[in-house]
C-alpha cells in the first residue's frame, strides 16, 4: 500500500508530504484511528514515502525498499505487536521485553538503508515498564530513527510520550457499516429513553458476538456519540456522551483482555444507563 491506496485521509497524506518535502522529519509519530482502520498499512505507506528513492515523498510501491516494507522483510524495519505473556497469561499487550529488543535494534546502524524505522502496533496495550523504556528512547532517539506508534485512543498513552511525538489522526475511509450504525443508534436511543436492560439485550442479541463484529459495533457506538456531540443533540448532554465513550473504551479493553464478550457488553450498557 502506498499513499495512492489510502482513501479518506487526504489531510494526513498532505501533512506527511509537506513534512517530507520540508526535510523536517520528526523521530516519532502517533497515528490514532479506530480499531476498524488498518493503521499499520498507513504507517507502512508513510515509511515508504520517506525511504523510497524512486518516488520520494510518495512511495512507488515497486522498488525493493517499498516491497520490503510492505512485506515487513526490509532489514531496517522492526514491527512490534501485542502478544500474551510467556508465563501463560491471557492478556494481550505490548510487553517490556519487546520494547527492550526494539530499543537494542535501534542502537545499531541501519543494514540496508539510511534509517532505522519501527512500527509499534497496539500501543494502547503497552505495559507501564514498556512505556517507560520507550520514553527514554523518545527523549534521546538514535540519529535517523523514525518510530510510528499506532493507537486507537491516545488518552491511554502517557502524556510524556504524547509530548514527544507528532500526532496524526486517521479515519476509516470506507463507508460506515450501515448495519452496525443502525444497531448502535437503536441501542443508544433505548438507553437514553430509560429502557430496561432486558429490552436492550433483546435487540443486542442480533449482533454477531465475534470479536471483529463487536469491535465494529463499539466503533459505531462511538461514532453515534460523536455525531450527537457535534450536532449538540438536546437529548444528550456532554457528560452523558463522554461517559458513554469512556464505558465503550472500558468494554473494549476488557474484551482485549479476553473477558467474555457478553459480560463486557452487559457491564457497559448497565453503566452507561446508570
Coordinates of C-alpha atoms in Angstrom, one line a residue:
X1 CA 0.0 0.0 0.0
X2 CA 1.2 3.5 -0.9
X3 CA -0.4 6.9 -0.4
X4 CA -2.4 6.3 -3.6
X5 CA -4.3 3.5 -1.9
X6 CA -5.2 5.5 1.2
X7 CA -8.8 6.9 1.0
X8 CA -10.5 9.3 3.3
X9 CA -7.2 10.5 4.9
X10 CA -6.1 13.2 2.5
X11 CA -5.3 15.5 5.4
X12 CA -2.9 13.0 6.8
X13 CA -1.3 12.3 3.4
X14 CA -0.9 16.0 2.7
X15 CA 0.6 16.7 6.1
X16 CA 3.2 13.9 5.7
X17 CA 4.1 15.0 2.1
X18 CA 4.6 18.5 3.4
X19 CA 6.9 17.3 6.2
X20 CA 8.9 15.1 3.9
X21 CA 9.3 17.9 1.3
X22 CA 10.5 20.3 4.0
X23 CA 13.1 17.8 5.2
X24 CA 11.9 18.4 8.8
X25 CA 11.2 14.8 9.8
X26 CA 10.5 14.1 13.4
X27 CA 11.7 11.0 15.1
X28 CA 8.3 9.8 16.3
X29 CA 4.7 9.9 15.1
X30 CA 1.5 8.7 16.6
X31 CA -1.2 7.5 14.2
X32 CA -4.5 7.5 16.1
X33 CA -7.6 5.8 14.5
X34 CA -10.4 3.4 15.1
X35 CA -9.9 -0.3 15.5
X36 CA -11.6 -1.0 12.2
X37 CA -8.9 1.1 10.4
X38 CA -5.7 -0.8 9.3
X39 CA -3.3 1.7 10.8
X40 CA -0.3 -0.5 10.1
X41 CA -0.9 -0.2 6.4
X42 CA -0.9 3.6 6.8
X43 CA 2.3 3.5 8.8
X44 CA 3.9 1.4 6.1
X45 CA 2.8 3.9 3.4
X46 CA 4.3 6.7 5.4
X47 CA 7.6 4.9 5.8
X48 CA 7.6 4.0 2.1
X49 CA 7.2 7.7 1.2
X50 CA 10.1 8.6 3.5
X51 CA 12.5 5.9 2.3
X52 CA 11.6 5.4 -1.3
X53 CA 14.3 6.7 -3.7
X54 CA 12.2 6.1 -6.8
X55 CA 9.4 8.4 -5.7
X56 CA 10.4 10.3 -2.6
X57 CA 7.5 11.7 -0.7
X58 CA 5.1 9.3 -2.4
X59 CA 6.4 5.8 -2.4
X60 CA 6.5 3.9 -5.8
X61 CA 5.3 0.6 -4.4
X62 CA 7.6 -1.3 -6.9
X63 CA 11.2 -0.8 -5.7
X64 CA 12.9 -3.2 -3.4
X65 CA 12.6 -0.8 -0.5
X66 CA 8.8 -0.4 -0.9
X67 CA 8.2 -4.1 -1.4
X68 CA 10.4 -4.9 1.6
X69 CA 8.4 -2.5 3.8
X70 CA 5.1 -3.9 2.5
X71 CA 6.2 -7.5 3.2
X72 CA 7.9 -6.5 6.5
X73 CA 11.1 -8.0 5.2
X74 CA 13.0 -4.7 5.0
X75 CA 16.1 -5.2 7.2
X76 CA 15.9 -1.8 8.9
X77 CA 12.2 -2.1 9.8
X78 CA 11.1 -3.5 13.1
X79 CA 7.4 -4.2 13.8
X80 CA 6.2 -4.7 17.4
X81 CA 2.8 -6.1 18.2
X82 CA 0.8 -7.2 21.3
X83 CA 1.1 -10.8 22.4
X84 CA 0.4 -12.9 25.5
X85 CA 2.8 -13.4 28.4
X86 CA 5.2 -16.4 28.2
X87 CA 4.1 -17.2 31.8
X88 CA 0.7 -18.3 30.5
X89 CA -1.2 -15.1 31.0
X90 CA -4.1 -14.4 28.6
X91 CA -3.9 -10.6 28.4
X92 CA -2.7 -9.2 25.1
X93 CA -0.2 -6.4 25.5
X94 CA 3.0 -5.0 24.1
X95 CA 5.5 -6.4 26.6
X96 CA 8.5 -4.8 28.2
X97 CA 10.9 -7.3 26.5
X98 CA 9.5 -6.5 23.1
X99 CA 10.3 -2.8 23.5
X100 CA 13.7 -3.7 25.0
X101 CA 14.6 -5.7 21.9
X102 CA 13.3 -2.8 19.7
X103 CA 15.5 -0.3 21.5
X104 CA 18.6 -2.5 21.2
X105 CA 17.9 -2.8 17.4
X106 CA 17.6 1.0 17.0
X107 CA 21.0 1.5 18.6
X108 CA 22.7 -0.3 15.7
X109 CA 23.4 1.3 12.3
X110 CA 20.9 0.5 9.5
X111 CA 21.8 -2.6 7.5
X112 CA 20.0 -1.8 4.2
X113 CA 19.3 1.9 4.0
X114 CA 20.0 5.2 5.8
X115 CA 17.4 5.0 8.6
X116 CA 16.1 2.6 11.2
X117 CA 12.4 2.6 11.3
X118 CA 9.9 1.0 13.6
X119 CA 6.1 0.4 13.9
X120 CA 4.6 -0.2 17.3
X121 CA 1.2 -1.7 16.8
X122 CA -1.4 -1.9 19.7
X123 CA 0.4 0.8 21.5
X124 CA -2.5 1.3 23.9
X125 CA -1.7 -2.0 25.4
X126 CA 1.9 -1.3 26.4
X127 CA 2.8 -2.2 29.9
X128 CA 4.0 0.6 32.2
X129 CA 7.5 -0.7 32.0
X130 CA 7.4 -0.8 28.2
X131 CA 6.1 2.8 28.1
X132 CA 8.9 3.9 30.4
X133 CA 11.5 2.1 28.3
X134 CA 10.2 3.7 25.1
X135 CA 10.1 7.1 26.7
X136 CA 13.9 7.0 27.2
X137 CA 14.4 6.3 23.5
X138 CA 11.9 9.1 22.6
X139 CA 13.9 11.5 24.7
X140 CA 17.2 10.6 23.2
X141 CA 16.5 8.9 19.8
X142 CA 19.4 7.4 17.8
X143 CA 20.2 9.6 14.8
X144 CA 17.9 8.9 11.8
X145 CA 15.4 6.8 13.7
X146 CA 11.7 7.1 12.9
X147 CA 9.1 5.4 15.1
X148 CA 5.4 5.0 14.2
X149 CA 3.2 4.5 17.2
X150 CA -0.3 3.1 16.4
X151 CA -3.1 3.9 18.8
X152 CA -6.9 3.7 19.0
X153 CA -7.1 6.2 21.8
X154 CA -4.2 8.4 22.7
X155 CA -5.6 9.2 26.1
X156 CA -4.4 5.7 27.0
X157 CA -0.8 6.7 26.5
X158 CA 1.4 8.5 29.0
X159 CA 1.4 12.3 28.5
X160 CA 5.2 12.2 28.5
X161 CA 5.1 10.0 25.4
X162 CA 2.5 12.2 23.6
X163 CA 4.5 15.3 24.2
X164 CA 7.5 13.8 22.3
X165 CA 5.5 12.7 19.2
X166 CA 3.8 14.3 16.3
X167 CA 0.1 13.3 16.5
X168 CA -1.6 12.3 13.3
X169 CA -5.4 11.5 13.3
X170 CA -6.6 8.9 10.8
X171 CA -10.2 8.0 9.9
X172 CA -11.8 4.9 8.4
X173 CA -12.1 6.0 4.7
X174 CA -14.6 3.3 3.8
X175 CA -18.4 3.6 4.0
X176 CA -19.6 3.2 7.6
X177 CA -21.3 -0.1 8.0
X178 CA -25.0 0.7 7.9
X179 CA -25.9 -2.4 9.9
X180 CA -23.7 -1.6 12.8
X181 CA -24.5 2.1 12.8
X182 CA -28.3 1.3 12.8
X183 CA -27.9 -1.1 15.7
X184 CA -25.7 1.4 17.6
X185 CA -28.2 4.2 17.2
X186 CA -31.1 2.0 18.3
X187 CA -29.2 0.8 21.4
X188 CA -28.1 4.3 22.4
X189 CA -31.6 5.7 21.9
X190 CA -33.1 2.9 24.0
X191 CA -30.5 3.7 26.8
X192 CA -31.4 7.4 26.6
X193 CA -35.1 6.6 26.8
X194 CA -34.5 4.6 30.0
X195 CA -35.5 1.2 28.6
X196 CA -35.0 -1.8 30.8
X197 CA -31.9 -3.9 30.2
X198 CA -33.8 -7.0 29.1
X199 CA -35.3 -5.0 26.3
X200 CA -32.0 -3.6 25.2
X201 CA -30.5 -7.1 25.3
X202 CA -33.2 -8.5 23.1
X203 CA -32.1 -6.0 20.4
X204 CA -28.4 -6.6 21.0
X205 CA -28.9 -10.3 20.6
X206 CA -29.0 -9.6 16.9
X207 CA -25.3 -8.8 17.0
X208 CA -22.7 -11.4 15.9
X209 CA -20.6 -11.9 19.0
X210 CA -17.3 -12.4 17.1
X211 CA -14.5 -10.1 18.3
X212 CA -14.4 -8.3 14.9
X213 CA -18.2 -7.7 14.9
X214 CA -18.2 -6.5 18.5
X215 CA -15.3 -4.1 17.8
X216 CA -17.1 -2.7 14.8
X217 CA -20.3 -2.2 16.9
X218 CA -18.3 -0.4 19.6
X219 CA -16.7 1.8 16.9
X220 CA -20.2 2.6 15.6
X221 CA -21.4 3.5 19.1
X222 CA -18.5 5.9 19.5
X223 CA -19.4 7.4 16.0
X224 CA -23.0 7.9 17.1
X225 CA -21.9 9.7 20.3
X226 CA -19.5 11.9 18.3
X227 CA -22.3 12.8 15.9
X228 CA -24.6 13.7 18.8
X229 CA -21.8 15.8 20.3
X230 CA -21.2 17.7 17.0
X231 CA -24.9 18.1 16.4
X232 CA -25.4 19.3 20.0
X233 CA -28.4 16.9 20.4
X234 CA -30.6 18.3 23.1
X235 CA -31.4 14.8 24.4
X236 CA -27.7 14.2 25.2
X237 CA -25.6 16.4 27.4
X238 CA -21.8 16.4 27.2
X239 CA -21.3 14.5 30.4
X240 CA -23.6 11.6 29.2
X241 CA -21.7 11.5 25.9
X242 CA -18.3 11.4 27.5
X243 CA -19.5 8.8 30.0
X244 CA -20.7 6.7 27.1
X245 CA -17.5 6.9 25.2
X246 CA -15.5 6.1 28.4
X247 CA -17.6 3.0 29.1
X248 CA -17.2 1.8 25.5
X249 CA -13.4 2.1 25.8
X250 CA -13.5 0.2 29.1
X251 CA -15.6 -2.6 27.4
X252 CA -13.1 -2.7 24.5
X253 CA -10.2 -3.0 27.0
X254 CA -12.0 -5.9 28.8
X255 CA -12.6 -7.8 25.6
X256 CA -9.0 -7.3 24.6
X257 CA -8.0 -8.8 27.9
X258 CA -10.2 -11.9 27.0
X259 CA -13.1 -11.0 29.3
X260 CA -16.3 -12.6 28.0
X261 CA -17.9 -10.5 25.3
X262 CA -21.4 -10.9 26.7
X263 CA -20.3 -9.9 30.2
X264 CA -18.3 -6.9 28.9
X265 CA -21.2 -5.6 26.8
X266 CA -23.7 -6.1 29.7
X267 CA -21.5 -4.2 32.1
X268 CA -21.0 -1.4 29.5
X269 CA -24.7 -1.0 28.8
X270 CA -25.7 -1.0 32.5
X271 CA -23.0 1.5 33.4
X272 CA -23.9 3.8 30.5
X273 CA -27.6 3.6 31.5
X274 CA -26.7 4.5 35.1

